[in-house]
Short mmCIF file of C-alpha atoms in Angstrom, two decimals:
data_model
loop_
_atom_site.label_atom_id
_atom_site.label_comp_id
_atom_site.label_asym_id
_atom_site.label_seq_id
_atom_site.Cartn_x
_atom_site.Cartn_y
_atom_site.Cartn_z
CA UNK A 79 0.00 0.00 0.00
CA UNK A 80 1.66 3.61 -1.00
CA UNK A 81 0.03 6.68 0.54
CA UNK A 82 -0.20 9.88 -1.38
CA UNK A 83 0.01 12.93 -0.30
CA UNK A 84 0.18 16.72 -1.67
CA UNK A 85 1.10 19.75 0.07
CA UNK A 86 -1.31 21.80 1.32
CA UNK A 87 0.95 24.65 1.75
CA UNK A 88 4.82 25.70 2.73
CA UNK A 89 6.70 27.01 6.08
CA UNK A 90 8.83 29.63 5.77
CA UNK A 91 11.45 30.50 8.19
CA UNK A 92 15.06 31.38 9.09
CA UNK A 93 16.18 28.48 9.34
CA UNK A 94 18.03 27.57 5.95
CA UNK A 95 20.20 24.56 6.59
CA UNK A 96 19.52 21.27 8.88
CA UNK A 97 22.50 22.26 11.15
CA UNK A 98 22.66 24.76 14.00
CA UNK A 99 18.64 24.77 14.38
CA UNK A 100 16.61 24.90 17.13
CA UNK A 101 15.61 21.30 17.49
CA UNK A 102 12.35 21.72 18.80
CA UNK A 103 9.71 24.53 19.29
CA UNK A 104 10.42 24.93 22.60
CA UNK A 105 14.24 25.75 22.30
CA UNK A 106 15.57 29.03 22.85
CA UNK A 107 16.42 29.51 19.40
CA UNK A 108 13.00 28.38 17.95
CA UNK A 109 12.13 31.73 15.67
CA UNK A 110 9.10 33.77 14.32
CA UNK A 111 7.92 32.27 10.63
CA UNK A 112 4.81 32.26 8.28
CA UNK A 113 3.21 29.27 7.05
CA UNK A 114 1.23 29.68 3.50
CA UNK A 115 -1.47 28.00 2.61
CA UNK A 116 -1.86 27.24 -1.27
CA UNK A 117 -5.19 29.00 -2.62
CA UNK A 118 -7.37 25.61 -3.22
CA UNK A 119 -7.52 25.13 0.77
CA UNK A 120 -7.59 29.19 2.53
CA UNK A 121 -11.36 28.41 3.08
CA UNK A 122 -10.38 25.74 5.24
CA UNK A 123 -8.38 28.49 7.20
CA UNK A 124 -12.02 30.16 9.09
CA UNK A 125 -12.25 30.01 12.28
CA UNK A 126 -8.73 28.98 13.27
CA UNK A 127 -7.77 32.57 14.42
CA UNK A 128 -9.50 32.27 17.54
CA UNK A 129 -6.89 29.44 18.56
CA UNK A 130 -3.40 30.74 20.37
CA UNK A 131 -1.56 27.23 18.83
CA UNK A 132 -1.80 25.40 15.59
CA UNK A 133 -0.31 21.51 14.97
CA UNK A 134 1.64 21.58 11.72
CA UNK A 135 2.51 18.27 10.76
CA UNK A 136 4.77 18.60 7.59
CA UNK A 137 6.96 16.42 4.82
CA UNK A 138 11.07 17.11 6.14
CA UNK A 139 11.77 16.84 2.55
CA UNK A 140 15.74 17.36 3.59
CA UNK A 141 16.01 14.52 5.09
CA UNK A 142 17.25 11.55 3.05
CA UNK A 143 18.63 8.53 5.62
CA UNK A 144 16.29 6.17 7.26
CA UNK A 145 18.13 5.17 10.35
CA UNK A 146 15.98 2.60 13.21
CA UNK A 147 18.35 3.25 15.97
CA UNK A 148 20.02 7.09 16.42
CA UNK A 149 21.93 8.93 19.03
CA UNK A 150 19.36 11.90 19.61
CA UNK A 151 20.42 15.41 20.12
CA UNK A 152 19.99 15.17 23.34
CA UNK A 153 21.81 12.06 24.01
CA UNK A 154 25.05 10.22 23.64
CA UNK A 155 24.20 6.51 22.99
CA UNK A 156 21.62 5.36 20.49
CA UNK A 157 18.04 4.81 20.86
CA UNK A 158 15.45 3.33 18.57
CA UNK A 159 13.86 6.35 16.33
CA UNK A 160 10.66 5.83 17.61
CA UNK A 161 11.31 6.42 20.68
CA UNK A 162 12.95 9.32 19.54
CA UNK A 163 12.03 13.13 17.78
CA UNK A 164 14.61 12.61 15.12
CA UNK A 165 13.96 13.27 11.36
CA UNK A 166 15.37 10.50 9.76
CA UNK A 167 12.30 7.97 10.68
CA UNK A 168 10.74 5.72 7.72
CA UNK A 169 8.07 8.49 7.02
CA UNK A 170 9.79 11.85 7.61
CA UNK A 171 6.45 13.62 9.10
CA UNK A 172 7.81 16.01 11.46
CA UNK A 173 5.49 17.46 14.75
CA UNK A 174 5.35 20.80 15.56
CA UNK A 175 2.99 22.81 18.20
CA UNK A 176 3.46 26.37 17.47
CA UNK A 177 2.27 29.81 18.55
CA UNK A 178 -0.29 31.35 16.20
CA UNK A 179 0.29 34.73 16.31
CA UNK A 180 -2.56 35.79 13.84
CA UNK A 181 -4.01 35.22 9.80
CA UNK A 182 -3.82 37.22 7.11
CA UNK A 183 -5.47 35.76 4.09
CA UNK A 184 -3.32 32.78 3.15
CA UNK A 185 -0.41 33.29 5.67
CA UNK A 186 -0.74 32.10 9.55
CA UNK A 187 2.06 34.57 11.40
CA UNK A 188 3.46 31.93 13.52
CA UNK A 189 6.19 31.66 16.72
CA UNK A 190 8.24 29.20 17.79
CA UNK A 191 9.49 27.54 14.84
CA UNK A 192 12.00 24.91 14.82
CA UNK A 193 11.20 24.21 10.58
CA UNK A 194 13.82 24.24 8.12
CA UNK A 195 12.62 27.29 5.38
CA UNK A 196 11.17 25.55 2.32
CA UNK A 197 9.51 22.33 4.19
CA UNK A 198 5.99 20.93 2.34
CA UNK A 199 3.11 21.34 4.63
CA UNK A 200 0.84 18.30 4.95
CA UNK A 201 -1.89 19.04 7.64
CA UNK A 202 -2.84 21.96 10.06
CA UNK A 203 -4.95 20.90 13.17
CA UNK A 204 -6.23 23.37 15.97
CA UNK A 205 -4.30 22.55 19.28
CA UNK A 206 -6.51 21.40 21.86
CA UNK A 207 -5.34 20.45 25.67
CA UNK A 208 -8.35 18.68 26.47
CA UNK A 209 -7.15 16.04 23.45
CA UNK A 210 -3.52 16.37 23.25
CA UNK A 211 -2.27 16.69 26.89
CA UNK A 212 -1.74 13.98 29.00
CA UNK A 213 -0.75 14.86 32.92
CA UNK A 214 1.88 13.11 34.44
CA UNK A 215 3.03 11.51 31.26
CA UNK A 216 6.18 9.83 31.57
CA UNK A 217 9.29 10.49 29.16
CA UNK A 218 12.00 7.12 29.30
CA UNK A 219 14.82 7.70 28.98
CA UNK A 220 14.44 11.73 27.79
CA UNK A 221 13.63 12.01 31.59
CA UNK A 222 17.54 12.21 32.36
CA UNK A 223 18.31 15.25 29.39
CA UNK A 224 14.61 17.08 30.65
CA UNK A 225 15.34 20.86 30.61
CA UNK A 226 18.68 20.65 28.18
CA UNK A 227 16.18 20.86 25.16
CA UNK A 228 16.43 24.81 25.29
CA UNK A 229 19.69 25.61 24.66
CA UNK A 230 20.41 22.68 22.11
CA UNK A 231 20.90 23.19 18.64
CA UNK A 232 21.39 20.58 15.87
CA UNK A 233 24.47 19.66 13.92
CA UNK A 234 24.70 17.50 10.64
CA UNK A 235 23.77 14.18 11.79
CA UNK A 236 20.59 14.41 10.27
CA UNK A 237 22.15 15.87 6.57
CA UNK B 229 5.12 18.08 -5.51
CA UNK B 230 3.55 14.38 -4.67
CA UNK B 231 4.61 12.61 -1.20
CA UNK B 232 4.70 9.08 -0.58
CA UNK B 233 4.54 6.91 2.62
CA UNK B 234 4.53 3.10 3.09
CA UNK B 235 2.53 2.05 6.64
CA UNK B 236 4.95 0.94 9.17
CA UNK B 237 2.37 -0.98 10.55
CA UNK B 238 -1.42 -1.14 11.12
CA UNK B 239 -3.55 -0.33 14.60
CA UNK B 240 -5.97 -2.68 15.70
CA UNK B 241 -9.16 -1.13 17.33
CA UNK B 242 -12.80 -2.46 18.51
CA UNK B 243 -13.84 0.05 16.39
CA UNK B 244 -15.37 -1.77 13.02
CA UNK B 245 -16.90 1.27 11.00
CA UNK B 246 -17.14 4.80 10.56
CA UNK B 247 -20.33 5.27 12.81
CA UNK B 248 -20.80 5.47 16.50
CA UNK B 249 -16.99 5.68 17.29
CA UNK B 250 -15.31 8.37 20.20
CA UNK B 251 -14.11 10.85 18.66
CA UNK B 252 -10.92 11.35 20.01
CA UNK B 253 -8.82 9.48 22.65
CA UNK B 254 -10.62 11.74 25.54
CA UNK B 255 -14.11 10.24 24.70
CA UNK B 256 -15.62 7.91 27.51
CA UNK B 257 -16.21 5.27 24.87
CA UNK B 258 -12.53 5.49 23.55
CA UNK B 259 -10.70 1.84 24.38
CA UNK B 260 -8.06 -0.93 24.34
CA UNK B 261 -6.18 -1.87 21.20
CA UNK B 262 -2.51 -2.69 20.13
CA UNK B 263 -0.60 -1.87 17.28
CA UNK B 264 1.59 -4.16 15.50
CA UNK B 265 4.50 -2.72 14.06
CA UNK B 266 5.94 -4.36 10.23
CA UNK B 267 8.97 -6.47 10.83
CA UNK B 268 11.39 -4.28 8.91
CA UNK B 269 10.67 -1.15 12.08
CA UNK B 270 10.99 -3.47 14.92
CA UNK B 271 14.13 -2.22 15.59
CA UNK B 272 13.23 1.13 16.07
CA UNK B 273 10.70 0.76 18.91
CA UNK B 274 14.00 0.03 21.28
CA UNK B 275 13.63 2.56 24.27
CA UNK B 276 10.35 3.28 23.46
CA UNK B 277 8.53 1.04 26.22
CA UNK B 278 9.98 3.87 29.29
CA UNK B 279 7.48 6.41 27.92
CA UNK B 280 3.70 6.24 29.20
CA UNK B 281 2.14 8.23 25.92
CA UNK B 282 2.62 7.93 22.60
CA UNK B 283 1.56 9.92 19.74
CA UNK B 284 -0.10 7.96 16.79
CA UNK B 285 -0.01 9.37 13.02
CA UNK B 286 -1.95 7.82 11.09
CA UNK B 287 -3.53 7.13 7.16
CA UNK B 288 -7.98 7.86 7.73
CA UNK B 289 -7.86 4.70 5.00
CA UNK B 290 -11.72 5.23 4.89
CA UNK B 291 -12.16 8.52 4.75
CA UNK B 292 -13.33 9.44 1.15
CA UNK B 293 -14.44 13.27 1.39
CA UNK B 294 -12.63 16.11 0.86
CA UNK B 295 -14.81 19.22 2.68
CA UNK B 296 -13.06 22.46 3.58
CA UNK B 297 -15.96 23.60 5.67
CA UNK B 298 -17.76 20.92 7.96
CA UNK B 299 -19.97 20.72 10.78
CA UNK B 300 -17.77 18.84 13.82
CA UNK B 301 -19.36 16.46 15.81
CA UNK B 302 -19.08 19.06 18.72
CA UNK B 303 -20.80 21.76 17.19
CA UNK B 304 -24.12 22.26 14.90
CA UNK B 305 -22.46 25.34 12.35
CA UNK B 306 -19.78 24.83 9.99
CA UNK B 307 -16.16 25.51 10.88
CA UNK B 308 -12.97 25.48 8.79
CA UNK B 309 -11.80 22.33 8.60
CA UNK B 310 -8.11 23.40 10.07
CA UNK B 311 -9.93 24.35 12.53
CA UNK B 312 -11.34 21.45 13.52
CA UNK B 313 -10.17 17.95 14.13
CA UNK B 314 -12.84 16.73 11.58
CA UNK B 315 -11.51 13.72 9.40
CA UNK B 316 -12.50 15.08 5.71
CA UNK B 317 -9.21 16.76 5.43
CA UNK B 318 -7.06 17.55 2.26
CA UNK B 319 -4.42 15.02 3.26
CA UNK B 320 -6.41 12.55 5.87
CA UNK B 321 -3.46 12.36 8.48
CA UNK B 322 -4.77 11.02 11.84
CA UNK B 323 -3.24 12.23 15.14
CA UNK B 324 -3.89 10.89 18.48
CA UNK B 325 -2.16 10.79 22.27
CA UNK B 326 -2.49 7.10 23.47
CA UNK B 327 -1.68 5.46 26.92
CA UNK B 328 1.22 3.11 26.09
CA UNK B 329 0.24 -0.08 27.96
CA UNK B 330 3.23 -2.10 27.05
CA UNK B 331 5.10 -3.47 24.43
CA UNK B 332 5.44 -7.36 23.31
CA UNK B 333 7.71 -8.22 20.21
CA UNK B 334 5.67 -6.37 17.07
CA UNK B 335 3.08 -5.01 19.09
CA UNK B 336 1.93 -1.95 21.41
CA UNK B 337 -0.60 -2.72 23.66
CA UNK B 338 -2.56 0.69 24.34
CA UNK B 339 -5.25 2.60 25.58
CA UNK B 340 -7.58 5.05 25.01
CA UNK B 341 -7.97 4.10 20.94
CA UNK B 342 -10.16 6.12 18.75
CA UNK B 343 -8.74 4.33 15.77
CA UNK B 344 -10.81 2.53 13.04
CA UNK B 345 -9.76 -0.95 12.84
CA UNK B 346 -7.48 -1.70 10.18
CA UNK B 347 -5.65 1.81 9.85
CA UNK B 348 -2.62 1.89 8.76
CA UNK B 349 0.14 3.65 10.53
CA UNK B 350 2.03 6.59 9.16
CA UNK B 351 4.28 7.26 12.27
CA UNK B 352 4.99 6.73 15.71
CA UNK B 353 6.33 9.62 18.71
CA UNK B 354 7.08 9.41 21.84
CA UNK B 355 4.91 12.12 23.98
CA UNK B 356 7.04 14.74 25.49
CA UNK B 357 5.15 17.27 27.35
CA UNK B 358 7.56 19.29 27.14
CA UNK B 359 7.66 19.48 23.62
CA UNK B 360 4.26 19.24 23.47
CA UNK B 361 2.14 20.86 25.49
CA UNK B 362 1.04 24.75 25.89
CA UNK B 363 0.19 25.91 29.08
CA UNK B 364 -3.02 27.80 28.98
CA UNK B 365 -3.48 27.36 25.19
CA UNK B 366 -7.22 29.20 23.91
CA UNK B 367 -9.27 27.02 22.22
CA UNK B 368 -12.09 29.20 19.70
CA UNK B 369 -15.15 27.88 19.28
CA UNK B 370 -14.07 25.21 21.18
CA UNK B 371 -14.20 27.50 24.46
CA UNK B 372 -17.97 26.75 24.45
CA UNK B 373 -18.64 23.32 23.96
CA UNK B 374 -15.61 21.85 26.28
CA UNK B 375 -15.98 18.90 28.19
CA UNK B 376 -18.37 17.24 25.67
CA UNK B 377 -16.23 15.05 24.04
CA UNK B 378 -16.44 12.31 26.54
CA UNK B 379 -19.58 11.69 25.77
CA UNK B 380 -19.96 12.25 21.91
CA UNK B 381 -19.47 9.63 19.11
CA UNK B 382 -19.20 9.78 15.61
CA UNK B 383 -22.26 9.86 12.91
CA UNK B 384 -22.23 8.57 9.84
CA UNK B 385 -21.04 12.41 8.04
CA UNK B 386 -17.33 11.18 7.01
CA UNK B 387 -18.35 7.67 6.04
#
């Protein structure tokens, strides 16, 4: 079975090159950004502004290595990618809860990006606690690196 | 531009058709299921079994509607459809937070399943809450009917 998708739309941001970015939204380095939305789908865009964070879910077209068990950013011995954030999974669809910061026409002003410039958007959902939060969750073994995911950037591992 | 994914495995649900299903993993009626990972990923759910949440991407196989503006199950006007968590999306990419039970060769055993039977899976994260989740996120039209989705199941309008 093959699964087809097409863009919906495109992220811009200043991030031009998989090294020295902010690998998540909530690093320090995660920047300010616009995602477009291509004409055949703005109508799909009403009612989102009264939302303060979007889910983008989008294509990381850069990446080209499959790899089942990688050392992490945040960690020095490998782990298997699914327990893991990294790009370079089977089906590169990258995660990323940002701050909407408001729409005009076809462009959602957005903060906290951690997107390379350029990536295919696939799928914008409304963020929604009472869905997507669970309290208490527990992390493995990210529980040891909690807190170092701020001032990490990434490097070319990933290339 | 055309994307293309191969499953990495298929999720395993009580939940036989379209109709009378929870809508999302926070519904009353949502339940037990597993999902059995293809042999050639096995290797990357190492680590994966210290983390209590995982997040589920996922192919809506049946889906078979595009609609840009729908009426969600939660609400009786139409809304944007990135606005909503509605299934009749351009690209029909499933997202859901699910208690990870525990893990036996192939196969997750989870909770909390608002899965169709028989999906196939796109992708497989490990829930961070720091990554992912906003502290006093707004919600839209959401605000008002909050707290309903427990006890609301699906219709037959995305069959």
């Amino acid at each position: 079975m093959i699964i087809t998708y097409n863009p919906i739309g495109i992220i811009h941001s200043p991030f031009k090159e998989l090294t020295s970015m902010p690998i998540q939204p909530a690093s320090d380095t995660s920047g300010p950004g616009s995602v477009e939305i291509f004409a055949p789908y703005i109508e799909g865009l009403m009612d989102l502004e009264g939302f303060s964070h979007v889910i983008l879910l989008y294509h990381m077209h850069e990446v080209r290595d499959v790899t089942l068990a990688v050392t992490p950013f945040l960690d020095s011995v490998p782990r298997g990618i699914f327990a893991t954030r990294a790009p370079s999974r089977p089906n590169p669809i990258g995660l990323s809860v940002v701050e909407l910061v408001r729409i005009e026409g076809d462009t959602l002003h957005v903060e906290n990006l951690d997107v390379l410039d350029g990536t295919p958007l696939l799928d914008l959902k409304p963020y929604v606690p009472e869905f997507d939060h669970k309290v208490d969750a527990s992390i493995g073994w990210l529980e040891r690196v909690k807190g170092n995911v701020k001032g990490t950037i990434s490097d070319d591992r990933f290339k």
